[in-house]
């Protein structure tokens, strides 16, 4: 009986060890707004965001771009220890005004997926701010032309949303736009194919988990970062949950 118990305990230790053992897969965080927006689930306050960036720095994480991640798959780039990608969707002005200074303070950088038709409108980045962000090591990506869900439009419209936003961004900021994020996380095999044919190297989805060379490039997984109810513990749990998903192959 004792032998069985000992075997059971050893088995549990082995399983837990395997689950907690670090992976090479890379987390991609998904933020929207950073600021004092009341009751807005998709915004974190400046102090919450600072706490999270401080945690990442103190725990040895290094922010990388999606370009770095993809280049590492072909051996073109060697990633630092504990790489992480920090992304923002929609292109709110507070990404530049509030988040960027905090990230710089902790040696972090981000990828911002902007919507060209929203640029320069109330609460959103101006073209000048998009350029400033890029000059300060922010990777700029596309989030469609008009923030429409890809599953709500036909193939021709999907193609236009992906292609026109790429052209508009490239014309205004002068560098190739390599990555895309699906609005509302919506995608289909057809939309993935169109995004690929339009010339993007990859696209972020709303699927949860971590990413490695085997992850579908046009369904990159992210860790959603809504308004935390339980402070830094929630942030740590979200990171750990994505790690578990990755370990379990979910
Ligand atoms: Zn969005």
GROMACS .gro file of C-alpha atoms and ligand atoms in nm:
model
  251
    1UNK     CA    1   0.000   0.000   0.000
    2UNK     CA    2   0.281   0.238   0.097
    3UNK     CA    3   0.451   0.157  -0.229
    4UNK     CA    4   0.140   0.261  -0.419
    5UNK     CA    5   0.120   0.583  -0.218
    6UNK     CA    6   0.487   0.659  -0.285
    7UNK     CA    7   0.438   0.593  -0.657
    8UNK     CA    8   0.133   0.818  -0.660
    9UNK     CA    9   0.319   1.099  -0.487
   10UNK     CA   10   0.616   1.066  -0.725
   11UNK     CA   11   0.379   1.066  -1.022
   12UNK     CA   12   0.210   1.383  -0.897
   13UNK     CA   13   0.548   1.551  -0.841
   14UNK     CA   14   0.654   1.455  -1.194
   15UNK     CA   15   0.330   1.592  -1.344
   16UNK     CA   16   0.353   1.917  -1.145
   17UNK     CA   17   0.720   1.953  -1.234
   18UNK     CA   18   0.639   1.912  -1.600
   19UNK     CA   19   0.351   2.162  -1.579
   20UNK     CA   20   0.556   2.427  -1.400
   21UNK     CA   21   0.874   2.375  -1.602
   22UNK     CA   22   0.937   2.680  -1.826
   23UNK     CA   23   0.863   2.652  -2.199
   24UNK     CA   24   1.026   2.821  -2.495
   25UNK     CA   25   0.686   2.939  -2.615
   26UNK     CA   26   0.636   3.315  -2.618
   27UNK     CA   27   0.347   3.508  -2.457
   28UNK     CA   28   0.180   3.789  -2.652
   29UNK     CA   29  -0.012   4.029  -2.425
   30UNK     CA   30  -0.318   4.207  -2.569
   31UNK     CA   31  -0.401   4.550  -2.430
   32UNK     CA   32  -0.634   4.824  -2.552
   33UNK     CA   33  -0.646   5.147  -2.350
   34UNK     CA   34  -0.421   5.257  -2.065
   35UNK     CA   35  -0.574   5.532  -1.854
   36UNK     CA   36  -0.845   5.631  -1.612
   37UNK     CA   37  -1.148   5.514  -1.808
   38UNK     CA   38  -1.438   5.439  -1.571
   39UNK     CA   39  -1.593   5.093  -1.590
   40UNK     CA   40  -1.419   5.018  -1.917
   41UNK     CA   41  -1.329   4.651  -1.923
   42UNK     CA   42  -1.074   4.696  -2.201
   43UNK     CA   43  -0.868   4.956  -2.019
   44UNK     CA   44  -0.611   4.924  -1.745
   45UNK     CA   45  -0.519   5.224  -1.534
   46UNK     CA   46  -0.173   5.380  -1.559
   47UNK     CA   47  -0.082   5.249  -1.214
   48UNK     CA   48  -0.198   4.895  -1.297
   49UNK     CA   49  -0.003   4.905  -1.621
   50UNK     CA   50   0.307   5.033  -1.442
   51UNK     CA   51   0.277   4.755  -1.184
   52UNK     CA   52   0.259   4.498  -1.466
   53UNK     CA   53   0.558   4.640  -1.657
   54UNK     CA   54   0.757   4.653  -1.332
   55UNK     CA   55   0.667   4.288  -1.266
   56UNK     CA   56   0.786   4.187  -1.613
   57UNK     CA   57   1.117   4.368  -1.569
   58UNK     CA   58   1.179   4.235  -1.219
   59UNK     CA   59   1.103   3.883  -1.336
   60UNK     CA   60   1.348   3.889  -1.622
   61UNK     CA   61   1.111   3.931  -1.917
   62UNK     CA   62   1.241   4.105  -2.230
   63UNK     CA   63   0.998   4.273  -2.471
   64UNK     CA   64   1.047   4.175  -2.834
   65UNK     CA   65   0.859   4.263  -3.154
   66UNK     CA   66   0.663   4.017  -3.367
   67UNK     CA   67   0.932   4.070  -3.629
   68UNK     CA   68   1.192   3.949  -3.377
   69UNK     CA   69   0.975   3.647  -3.294
   70UNK     CA   70   0.931   3.549  -3.659
   71UNK     CA   71   1.297   3.613  -3.740
   72UNK     CA   72   1.395   3.382  -3.453
   73UNK     CA   73   1.211   3.096  -3.625
   74UNK     CA   74   1.450   3.117  -3.920
   75UNK     CA   75   1.757   3.175  -3.708
   76UNK     CA   76   1.790   3.537  -3.823
   77UNK     CA   77   1.744   3.669  -3.468
   78UNK     CA   78   1.843   3.521  -3.135
   79UNK     CA   79   1.581   3.598  -2.875
   80UNK     CA   80   1.672   3.724  -2.526
   81UNK     CA   81   1.583   3.528  -2.212
   82UNK     CA   82   1.208   3.518  -2.132
   83UNK     CA   83   1.086   3.699  -2.443
   84UNK     CA   84   0.739   3.858  -2.440
   85UNK     CA   85   0.543   4.057  -2.698
   86UNK     CA   86   0.330   4.347  -2.569
   87UNK     CA   87   0.052   4.445  -2.811
   88UNK     CA   88  -0.217   4.713  -2.817
   89UNK     CA   89  -0.525   4.699  -3.039
   90UNK     CA   90  -0.715   4.993  -3.191
   91UNK     CA   91  -0.447   5.266  -3.161
   92UNK     CA   92  -0.567   5.481  -2.873
   93UNK     CA   93  -0.378   5.806  -2.808
   94UNK     CA   94  -0.307   5.691  -2.452
   95UNK     CA   95  -0.080   5.420  -2.594
   96UNK     CA   96   0.156   5.705  -2.685
   97UNK     CA   97   0.075   5.953  -2.406
   98UNK     CA   98   0.055   5.713  -2.109
   99UNK     CA   99   0.178   5.362  -2.194
  100UNK     CA  100   0.491   5.443  -2.395
  101UNK     CA  101   0.666   5.647  -2.118
  102UNK     CA  102   0.590   5.370  -1.866
  103UNK     CA  103   0.722   5.100  -2.099
  104UNK     CA  104   1.039   5.301  -2.164
  105UNK     CA  105   1.091   5.340  -1.790
  106UNK     CA  106   1.102   4.960  -1.759
  107UNK     CA  107   1.290   4.892  -2.083
  108UNK     CA  108   0.982   4.753  -2.261
  109UNK     CA  109   0.848   4.815  -2.612
  110UNK     CA  110   0.527   4.724  -2.792
  111UNK     CA  111   0.343   4.643  -3.112
  112UNK     CA  112   0.042   4.869  -3.181
  113UNK     CA  113  -0.230   4.756  -3.424
  114UNK     CA  114  -0.391   5.070  -3.562
  115UNK     CA  115  -0.702   5.136  -3.769
  116UNK     CA  116  -0.623   5.397  -4.039
  117UNK     CA  117  -0.980   5.532  -4.054
  118UNK     CA  118  -0.969   5.608  -3.680
  119UNK     CA  119  -0.632   5.783  -3.683
  120UNK     CA  120  -0.668   6.150  -3.587
  121UNK     CA  121  -1.019   6.110  -3.444
  122UNK     CA  122  -1.108   6.176  -3.078
  123UNK     CA  123  -0.911   5.956  -2.832
  124UNK     CA  124  -0.709   5.789  -3.111
  125UNK     CA  125  -0.348   5.838  -3.217
  126UNK     CA  126  -0.266   6.101  -3.479
  127UNK     CA  127  -0.042   6.008  -3.773
  128UNK     CA  128   0.234   6.214  -3.610
  129UNK     CA  129   0.200   6.014  -3.288
  130UNK     CA  130   0.211   5.686  -3.481
  131UNK     CA  131   0.539   5.802  -3.638
  132UNK     CA  132   0.674   5.913  -3.299
  133UNK     CA  133   0.589   5.573  -3.152
  134UNK     CA  134   0.764   5.395  -3.435
  135UNK     CA  135   1.072   5.615  -3.387
  136UNK     CA  136   1.068   5.507  -3.022
  137UNK     CA  137   1.090   5.133  -3.105
  138UNK     CA  138   0.717   5.059  -3.138
  139UNK     CA  139   0.626   4.809  -3.408
  140UNK     CA  140   0.318   4.922  -3.602
  141UNK     CA  141   0.067   4.671  -3.738
  142UNK     CA  142  -0.274   4.680  -3.907
  143UNK     CA  143  -0.610   4.624  -3.740
  144UNK     CA  144  -0.809   4.661  -4.067
  145UNK     CA  145  -0.920   4.982  -4.235
  146UNK     CA  146  -1.246   5.031  -4.046
  147UNK     CA  147  -1.242   4.791  -3.748
  148UNK     CA  148  -1.498   4.553  -3.890
  149UNK     CA  149  -1.517   4.187  -3.784
  150UNK     CA  150  -1.374   3.967  -4.059
  151UNK     CA  151  -1.663   3.719  -4.020
  152UNK     CA  152  -1.918   3.992  -4.089
  153UNK     CA  153  -1.793   4.080  -4.438
  154UNK     CA  154  -1.740   3.893  -4.764
  155UNK     CA  155  -1.406   3.787  -4.911
  156UNK     CA  156  -1.371   4.094  -5.135
  157UNK     CA  157  -1.429   4.324  -4.837
  158UNK     CA  158  -1.188   4.123  -4.623
  159UNK     CA  159  -0.924   4.166  -4.891
  160UNK     CA  160  -0.988   4.540  -4.911
  161UNK     CA  161  -0.972   4.582  -4.532
  162UNK     CA  162  -0.640   4.398  -4.513
  163UNK     CA  163  -0.481   4.551  -4.823
  164UNK     CA  164  -0.595   4.914  -4.797
  165UNK     CA  165  -0.494   4.943  -4.433
  166UNK     CA  166  -0.149   4.804  -4.517
  167UNK     CA  167  -0.102   5.053  -4.800
  168UNK     CA  168  -0.232   5.349  -4.593
  169UNK     CA  169   0.002   5.268  -4.305
  170UNK     CA  170   0.304   5.209  -4.525
  171UNK     CA  171   0.245   5.531  -4.715
  172UNK     CA  172   0.218   5.736  -4.396
  173UNK     CA  173   0.494   5.586  -4.186
  174UNK     CA  174   0.733   5.468  -4.454
  175UNK     CA  175   0.808   5.112  -4.338
  176UNK     CA  176   0.663   4.774  -4.436
  177UNK     CA  177   0.364   4.662  -4.227
  178UNK     CA  178   0.423   4.295  -4.153
  179UNK     CA  179   0.158   4.200  -3.897
  180UNK     CA  180  -0.218   4.213  -3.862
  181UNK     CA  181  -0.466   4.173  -3.573
  182UNK     CA  182  -0.822   4.053  -3.639
  183UNK     CA  183  -1.084   4.291  -3.489
  184UNK     CA  184  -1.280   4.116  -3.213
  185UNK     CA  185  -1.042   3.821  -3.265
  186UNK     CA  186  -1.270   3.699  -3.548
  187UNK     CA  187  -1.115   3.495  -3.827
  188UNK     CA  188  -1.185   3.203  -4.056
  189UNK     CA  189  -0.962   2.990  -4.283
  190UNK     CA  190  -1.065   3.216  -4.573
  191UNK     CA  191  -0.973   3.534  -4.384
  192UNK     CA  192  -0.639   3.380  -4.283
  193UNK     CA  193  -0.562   3.301  -4.646
  194UNK     CA  194  -0.650   3.655  -4.756
  195UNK     CA  195  -0.432   3.812  -4.485
  196UNK     CA  196  -0.148   3.585  -4.599
  197UNK     CA  197  -0.196   3.669  -4.968
  198UNK     CA  198  -0.206   4.040  -4.886
  199UNK     CA  199   0.155   4.012  -4.773
  200UNK     CA  200   0.139   3.996  -4.396
  201UNK     CA  201   0.381   3.761  -4.222
  202UNK     CA  202   0.137   3.682  -3.942
  203UNK     CA  203  -0.183   3.776  -3.762
  204UNK     CA  204  -0.291   3.791  -3.398
  205UNK     CA  205  -0.617   3.626  -3.296
  206UNK     CA  206  -0.816   3.616  -2.975
  207UNK     CA  207  -0.714   3.255  -2.904
  208UNK     CA  208  -0.551   3.204  -2.565
  209UNK     CA  209  -0.208   3.052  -2.518
  210UNK     CA  210   0.160   3.095  -2.605
  211UNK     CA  211   0.341   3.083  -2.939
  212UNK     CA  212   0.629   2.893  -3.093
  213UNK     CA  213   0.743   2.798  -3.443
  214UNK     CA  214   0.463   2.541  -3.468
  215UNK     CA  215   0.185   2.794  -3.395
  216UNK     CA  216  -0.024   2.892  -3.698
  217UNK     CA  217   0.131   3.226  -3.810
  218UNK     CA  218  -0.216   3.355  -3.903
  219UNK     CA  219  -0.377   3.258  -3.571
  220UNK     CA  220  -0.123   3.380  -3.317
  221UNK     CA  221  -0.240   3.332  -2.961
  222UNK     CA  222  -0.263   3.614  -2.712
  223UNK     CA  223  -0.323   3.675  -2.343
  224UNK     CA  224  -0.606   3.921  -2.303
  225UNK     CA  225  -0.535   4.199  -2.052
  226UNK     CA  226  -0.865   4.353  -1.943
  227UNK     CA  227  -0.922   4.565  -1.632
  228UNK     CA  228  -0.786   4.341  -1.352
  229UNK     CA  229  -1.021   4.280  -1.062
  230UNK     CA  230  -0.753   4.120  -0.846
  231UNK     CA  231  -0.447   4.336  -0.911
  232UNK     CA  232  -0.111   4.187  -0.994
  233UNK     CA  233  -0.223   3.838  -0.890
  234UNK     CA  234  -0.464   3.835  -1.180
  235UNK     CA  235  -0.186   3.940  -1.418
  236UNK     CA  236   0.036   3.659  -1.291
  237UNK     CA  237  -0.249   3.410  -1.315
  238UNK     CA  238  -0.325   3.512  -1.672
  239UNK     CA  239   0.041   3.456  -1.766
  240UNK     CA  240   0.041   3.121  -1.590
  241UNK     CA  241  -0.288   3.009  -1.743
  242UNK     CA  242  -0.148   3.073  -2.092
  243UNK     CA  243   0.161   2.872  -1.994
  244UNK     CA  244  -0.065   2.582  -1.886
  245UNK     CA  245  -0.264   2.600  -2.210
  246UNK     CA  246   0.062   2.582  -2.401
  247UNK     CA  247   0.188   2.287  -2.194
  248UNK     CA  248  -0.135   2.097  -2.239
  249UNK     CA  249  -0.143   2.172  -2.612
  250UNK     CA  250  -0.477   2.355  -2.592
  251LIG    ZN1  251  -1.002   4.622  -3.195
   0.00000   0.00000   0.00000
